[in-house]
């Protein structure tokens, strides 16, 4: 019997659909919502409306380009959480109606678990147990991955996500949204030792990224009082210095976790894994600590339905299905 699954992702600002057939991803269709750019952040109500507009075309394209018809489908999968409630509701309602109409099983997927299972889309794949650092605009988590569906969160941010810290700092510097990639580009040309920003160390393996945005705010205010052109004249050095502090906070806990759990296999997921500073530090750690580091293709790092499909495949094999009364959970835990 073939296992063909249609997967839907709608937790934040990407509407995505993917088809997986017998564990192989056939496609990954993503409609990005550019409407949020002019507001400098994701506007939940606009995200829900855009999901409603994009979802059916995206599913249609996924089915058409895969050559799999509706009657070939074995199940339909969706992101149950975590995410924006209204955005999740669009995907959940669609998946329920689709499963009901086709009389096929429904599979709920935890978005954070799916980010980690994105590592199993393409070779080479990490061996269990491994540590995964998931870093994006909405999440910063350290997870001990024991098996496909057996994961334990061993550390997480207690306030802002690291991507949020990148974006908020970039906004203070007048960069477009989302500012992470812009800040990264500037940082590559700057001196990371030019200025110093605080490294916040939380207990155990947890993170805190809200302090840095306030530190940058006061730093800019004080320096702008002395020099009107301070930001323009020092943009690259400021970007490099902030980036270095953020990456240092991530690396401190990642190294601590690896040492504590005696694990050398490290995986990175989420949009911030594109960051050049983080990649450089990971490369250095490969040499220094003997780590083996896994980073999926960028397409599978940012929010996408292929990772939801991958997670759904493992759940299908285990017979983990959901009933039609299911509702989204905005703060769903792994
Ligand atoms: O995973 P993602 O696409 O969406 C979610 O937030 O779930 O991650 C987006 C985040 C944004 O905060 C963006 O600024 C950040 O990833 N990002 C980066 C880079 N590329 C994307 N941050 C730093 N450096 C980058 N090169
Ligand atoms: Zn995500």
Coordinates of C-alpha atoms and ligand atoms in Angstrom, one line a residue:
X1 CA 0.0 0.0 0.0
X2 CA 1.3 3.5 -0.9
X3 CA 1.3 6.1 1.9
X4 CA 0.4 9.4 0.3
X5 CA -0.2 12.4 2.6
X6 CA -1.2 16.0 2.0
X7 CA 0.2 18.3 4.6
X8 CA -0.8 21.9 5.4
X9 CA 1.2 24.5 7.4
X10 CA -0.5 27.8 8.5
X11 CA 0.9 28.6 11.9
X12 CA 2.3 32.1 11.1
X13 CA 2.8 34.0 7.9
X14 CA 3.6 31.2 5.3
X15 CA 0.7 29.3 3.7
X16 CA 2.2 26.0 2.6
X17 CA 1.1 22.6 1.2
X18 CA 3.3 19.5 0.5
X19 CA 2.8 16.0 -0.7
X20 CA 4.8 13.1 0.7
X21 CA 4.7 9.7 -0.9
X22 CA 6.1 6.7 1.0
X23 CA 8.4 9.0 3.0
X24 CA 9.7 10.9 0.0
X25 CA 8.8 14.6 -0.2
X26 CA 7.4 15.3 -3.7
X27 CA 7.0 19.1 -3.4
X28 CA 6.8 22.0 -1.0
X29 CA 4.6 24.9 -2.2
X30 CA 4.9 28.0 -0.1
X31 CA 2.9 31.3 -0.4
X32 CA 4.7 34.0 1.5
X33 CA 2.6 36.9 2.9
X34 CA 4.4 40.1 2.0
X35 CA 1.5 42.2 3.5
X36 CA 3.3 42.3 6.9
X37 CA 6.4 44.1 5.6
X38 CA 4.8 47.5 5.8
X39 CA 3.8 47.0 9.4
X40 CA 7.2 45.9 10.5
X41 CA 5.9 42.6 12.0
X42 CA 3.3 39.9 11.5
X43 CA -0.3 41.2 12.0
X44 CA -2.3 38.2 13.1
X45 CA -5.7 39.2 11.6
X46 CA -4.0 39.9 8.2
X47 CA -2.2 36.6 8.4
X48 CA -5.5 34.7 8.9
X49 CA -7.1 36.5 6.0
X50 CA -4.1 35.8 3.7
X51 CA -4.2 32.1 4.7
X52 CA -7.8 31.9 3.6
X53 CA -6.9 33.4 0.2
X54 CA -3.8 31.3 -0.3
X55 CA -4.7 27.9 1.1
X56 CA -6.8 26.4 -1.7
X57 CA -4.5 27.5 -4.6
X58 CA -1.5 26.2 -2.7
X59 CA -3.2 22.8 -2.1
X60 CA -4.3 22.7 -5.7
X61 CA -0.8 23.3 -6.9
X62 CA 0.7 20.7 -4.5
X63 CA -1.7 18.0 -5.8
X64 CA -1.3 18.9 -9.5
X65 CA 2.5 19.1 -9.5
X66 CA 2.8 15.8 -7.6
X67 CA 0.6 13.8 -9.9
X68 CA -1.2 12.5 -6.8
X69 CA -5.0 12.8 -7.0
X70 CA -7.3 13.3 -4.1
X71 CA -8.4 9.7 -4.3
X72 CA -4.8 8.5 -4.0
X73 CA -4.4 10.3 -0.6
X74 CA -4.1 8.1 2.5
X75 CA -4.3 11.0 5.1
X76 CA -4.3 14.7 5.5
X77 CA -2.0 16.4 8.0
X78 CA -2.0 19.9 9.5
X79 CA -0.1 22.0 12.1
X80 CA -2.1 22.0 15.3
X81 CA 0.3 24.4 17.1
X82 CA 2.1 26.3 18.4
X83 CA 1.3 29.4 16.4
X84 CA -1.2 32.3 15.9
X85 CA -4.7 31.0 16.8
X86 CA -6.5 32.6 13.9
X87 CA -3.8 31.4 11.4
X88 CA -3.9 27.9 12.8
X89 CA -7.7 27.8 12.6
X90 CA -7.6 28.3 8.8
X91 CA -5.4 25.2 8.3
X92 CA -7.1 23.0 10.9
X93 CA -10.6 23.8 9.5
X94 CA -9.5 23.1 6.0
X95 CA -7.8 19.8 6.9
X96 CA -10.9 18.6 8.9
X97 CA -13.2 19.3 6.0
X98 CA -10.9 17.7 3.5
X99 CA -10.5 14.5 5.6
X100 CA -14.2 14.3 6.2
X101 CA -15.1 14.7 2.6
X102 CA -12.5 12.2 1.4
X103 CA -13.2 9.8 4.4
X104 CA -9.4 9.6 5.1
X105 CA -7.6 9.9 8.5
X106 CA -6.5 13.2 9.9
X107 CA -3.0 13.7 11.4
X108 CA -2.1 16.6 13.8
X109 CA 1.5 17.8 13.8
X110 CA 3.4 19.8 16.4
X111 CA 5.1 22.6 14.4
X112 CA 8.3 22.5 16.6
X113 CA 8.6 18.8 16.3
X114 CA 8.2 19.2 12.5
X115 CA 11.1 21.8 12.4
X116 CA 13.3 19.1 13.8
X117 CA 12.0 16.3 11.5
X118 CA 12.9 18.5 8.5
X119 CA 16.4 17.0 9.0
X120 CA 15.0 13.7 7.7
X121 CA 13.9 15.1 4.3
X122 CA 17.3 14.8 2.6
X123 CA 20.4 12.9 3.2
X124 CA 22.6 13.0 5.3
X125 CA 20.4 12.5 8.4
X126 CA 21.5 12.9 12.0
X127 CA 21.7 9.8 14.2
X128 CA 19.7 9.5 17.5
X129 CA 20.2 10.9 20.1
X130 CA 21.0 14.4 18.9
X131 CA 20.5 17.9 20.1
X132 CA 18.5 20.4 18.0
X133 CA 18.7 24.2 18.4
X134 CA 15.5 25.6 16.8
X135 CA 16.0 29.3 16.1
X136 CA 13.4 31.5 14.3
X137 CA 11.2 34.6 14.6
X138 CA 8.8 32.8 16.9
X139 CA 11.0 30.2 18.7
X140 CA 14.3 29.5 20.4
X141 CA 14.4 25.9 21.8
X142 CA 17.0 23.4 22.7
X143 CA 15.6 19.9 22.2
X144 CA 17.1 16.5 23.0
X145 CA 15.9 14.3 20.2
X146 CA 15.7 10.6 21.2
X147 CA 13.7 9.3 18.3
X148 CA 11.4 10.6 15.5
X149 CA 8.5 11.2 17.9
X150 CA 10.3 11.1 21.2
X151 CA 11.7 14.6 22.0
X152 CA 12.4 16.5 25.2
X153 CA 12.7 20.3 25.5
X154 CA 15.8 20.9 27.7
X155 CA 16.0 24.7 27.3
X156 CA 14.1 27.6 25.7
X157 CA 13.7 31.3 25.7
X158 CA 11.9 32.8 28.6
X159 CA 10.9 36.0 26.7
X160 CA 11.7 37.0 23.0
X161 CA 12.8 34.5 20.3
X162 CA 16.3 35.1 18.9
X163 CA 14.9 36.0 15.5
X164 CA 12.7 38.6 17.2
X165 CA 15.8 40.1 18.8
X166 CA 17.4 40.3 15.4
X167 CA 14.3 41.9 13.9
X168 CA 13.7 44.4 16.7
X169 CA 17.3 45.5 16.6
X170 CA 17.2 45.8 12.9
X171 CA 14.1 48.0 13.2
X172 CA 15.9 50.3 15.6
X173 CA 18.6 50.6 13.0
X174 CA 16.0 51.6 10.3
X175 CA 16.3 48.3 8.4
X176 CA 13.3 46.7 6.6
X177 CA 11.3 43.8 8.1
X178 CA 12.2 41.1 8.7
X179 CA 15.5 42.6 9.5
X180 CA 17.6 39.5 10.5
X181 CA 19.0 38.9 7.0
X182 CA 19.8 42.6 6.5
X183 CA 21.5 42.8 9.9
X184 CA 23.5 39.7 9.0
X185 CA 24.6 41.2 5.6
X186 CA 25.8 44.4 7.4
X187 CA 27.5 42.4 10.2
X188 CA 29.7 40.6 7.7
X189 CA 31.4 43.9 6.9
X190 CA 31.6 45.2 10.4
X191 CA 33.9 44.8 13.4
X192 CA 32.2 42.7 16.1
X193 CA 34.5 44.1 18.8
X194 CA 33.6 47.7 18.0
X195 CA 30.9 47.9 20.7
X196 CA 29.9 45.7 23.5
X197 CA 26.3 44.6 24.3
X198 CA 25.3 42.5 27.3
X199 CA 25.3 38.7 27.3
X200 CA 22.3 37.6 29.3
X201 CA 22.9 34.2 31.0
X202 CA 19.7 32.6 32.2
X203 CA 19.7 29.6 34.6
X204 CA 20.2 26.1 33.3
X205 CA 19.8 25.8 29.5
X206 CA 17.3 28.7 29.1
X207 CA 17.7 31.9 27.1
X208 CA 16.6 35.5 27.3
X209 CA 16.8 37.9 24.4
X210 CA 14.7 40.8 25.5
X211 CA 17.5 42.7 27.2
X212 CA 19.5 43.3 24.1
X213 CA 16.8 45.2 22.3
X214 CA 16.6 47.6 25.3
X215 CA 20.4 47.8 25.5
X216 CA 20.5 48.8 21.8
X217 CA 17.8 51.3 22.3
X218 CA 19.6 53.1 25.1
X219 CA 23.0 52.8 23.3
X220 CA 21.6 54.4 20.2
X221 CA 19.7 57.1 22.1
X222 CA 22.9 58.1 24.1
X223 CA 25.2 58.1 21.0
X224 CA 22.7 60.0 18.8
X225 CA 22.6 62.8 21.4
X226 CA 26.4 63.3 20.7
X227 CA 26.3 62.6 17.0
X228 CA 23.3 62.9 14.7
X229 CA 24.9 60.6 12.2
X230 CA 26.0 57.9 14.6
X231 CA 23.9 55.1 13.1
X232 CA 24.8 55.8 9.5
X233 CA 28.5 56.1 10.3
X234 CA 28.6 52.9 12.4
X235 CA 25.9 50.7 11.0
X236 CA 28.2 47.8 10.0
X237 CA 30.0 47.8 13.4
X238 CA 26.8 48.0 15.4
X239 CA 25.3 45.1 13.4
X240 CA 28.4 43.0 13.8
X241 CA 28.6 43.7 17.6
X242 CA 24.9 42.9 18.2
X243 CA 25.0 39.8 16.1
X244 CA 28.1 38.5 17.9
X245 CA 26.3 38.9 21.3
X246 CA 23.2 37.1 20.1
X247 CA 25.2 34.2 18.6
X248 CA 27.3 34.0 21.7
X249 CA 24.2 33.5 23.9
X250 CA 23.1 30.7 21.6
X251 CA 26.5 29.0 21.5
X252 CA 27.0 29.2 25.3
X253 CA 23.9 27.1 25.9
X254 CA 24.4 24.8 23.0
X255 CA 27.9 23.9 24.2
X256 CA 26.7 23.5 27.8
X257 CA 23.9 21.1 26.6
X258 CA 26.2 19.1 24.4
X259 CA 28.7 18.7 27.3
X260 CA 26.0 17.8 29.8
X261 CA 24.3 15.2 27.6
X262 CA 27.6 13.9 26.1
X263 CA 26.2 14.5 22.6
X264 CA 28.3 15.5 19.6
X265 CA 25.6 15.4 17.0
X266 CA 24.1 18.8 16.6
X267 CA 21.2 19.9 14.4
X268 CA 20.0 23.5 13.7
X269 CA 16.5 24.4 12.5
X270 CA 14.5 27.6 11.9
X271 CA 15.1 30.8 9.8
X272 CA 18.0 32.1 12.0
X273 CA 20.0 29.0 11.0
X274 CA 20.8 31.0 7.8
X275 CA 22.8 33.5 9.9
X276 CA 26.5 33.7 8.7
X277 CA 27.8 34.3 12.3
X278 CA 26.0 31.3 13.7
X279 CA 27.3 29.1 10.8
X280 CA 30.8 30.3 11.4
X281 CA 30.7 29.5 15.1
X282 CA 29.2 26.1 14.4
X283 CA 32.0 25.4 11.9
X284 CA 34.6 26.4 14.5
X285 CA 32.9 24.1 17.1
X286 CA 33.1 21.2 14.6
X287 CA 36.9 21.6 14.7
X288 CA 37.2 22.5 18.4
X289 CA 34.8 20.1 19.9
X290 CA 34.5 17.4 17.3
X291 CA 30.8 18.1 16.7
X292 CA 29.0 16.8 13.6
X293 CA 26.6 19.6 12.6
X294 CA 23.4 19.2 10.5
X295 CA 21.7 22.2 8.8
X296 CA 18.8 21.5 6.4
X297 CA 18.3 23.3 3.1
X298 CA 17.1 26.8 3.8
X299 CA 13.7 26.0 2.1
X300 CA 13.2 23.4 4.9
X301 CA 14.5 25.7 7.7
X302 CA 11.9 28.4 7.3
X303 CA 8.2 27.6 7.9
X304 CA 7.1 25.0 5.3
X305 CA 4.7 22.1 4.8
X306 CA 7.3 19.6 3.8
X307 CA 8.4 19.3 7.4
X308 CA 4.8 18.8 8.5
X309 CA 4.5 16.1 5.9
X310 CA 7.7 14.4 7.1
X311 CA 6.4 14.4 10.7
X312 CA 3.0 13.1 9.5
X313 CA 4.6 10.2 7.7
X314 CA 6.2 8.9 11.0
X315 CA 2.8 9.4 12.8
X316 CA 1.0 7.5 10.0
X317 CA 3.4 4.6 10.4
X318 CA 2.7 4.6 14.2
X319 CA -1.0 4.9 13.6
X320 CA -1.3 8.2 15.5
X321 CA -4.4 9.8 14.1
X322 CA -6.6 12.6 15.3
X323 CA -10.4 12.8 15.4
X324 CA -12.6 15.5 13.7
X325 CA -13.3 17.4 17.0
X326 CA -9.7 18.6 17.1
X327 CA -9.0 22.3 17.7
X328 CA -5.7 24.3 17.4
X329 CA -3.5 24.9 20.4
X330 CA -1.6 28.3 20.2
X331 CA 0.9 27.3 22.9
X332 CA 1.3 23.6 22.1
X333 CA 4.2 21.9 23.8
X334 CA 6.5 19.3 22.2
Ligands
LIG1 O1 11.6 30.1 10.6 P1 11.2 31.5 10.1 O2 11.2 31.7 8.6 O3 9.8 31.9 10.6 C1 9.4 31.8 11.9 O4 9.7 32.8 12.6 O5 8.8 30.8 12.3 O6 12.2 32.5 10.7 C2 12.2 33.9 10.4 C3 13.2 34.6 11.3 C4 13.1 36.1 11.2 O7 13.2 36.6 12.5 C5 14.3 36.5 10.4 O8 14.8 37.8 10.6 C6 15.3 35.4 10.8 O9 14.5 34.2 10.9 N1 16.4 35.3 9.9 C7 17.7 35.6 10.1 C8 18.4 35.4 9.0 N2 17.6 34.9 8.0 C9 16.4 34.8 8.6 N3 18.2 36.1 11.3 C10 19.5 36.3 11.3 N4 20.3 36.2 10.2 C11 19.8 35.7 9.0 N5 20.6 35.5 8.0
LIG2 ZN1 8.5 27.9 12.6

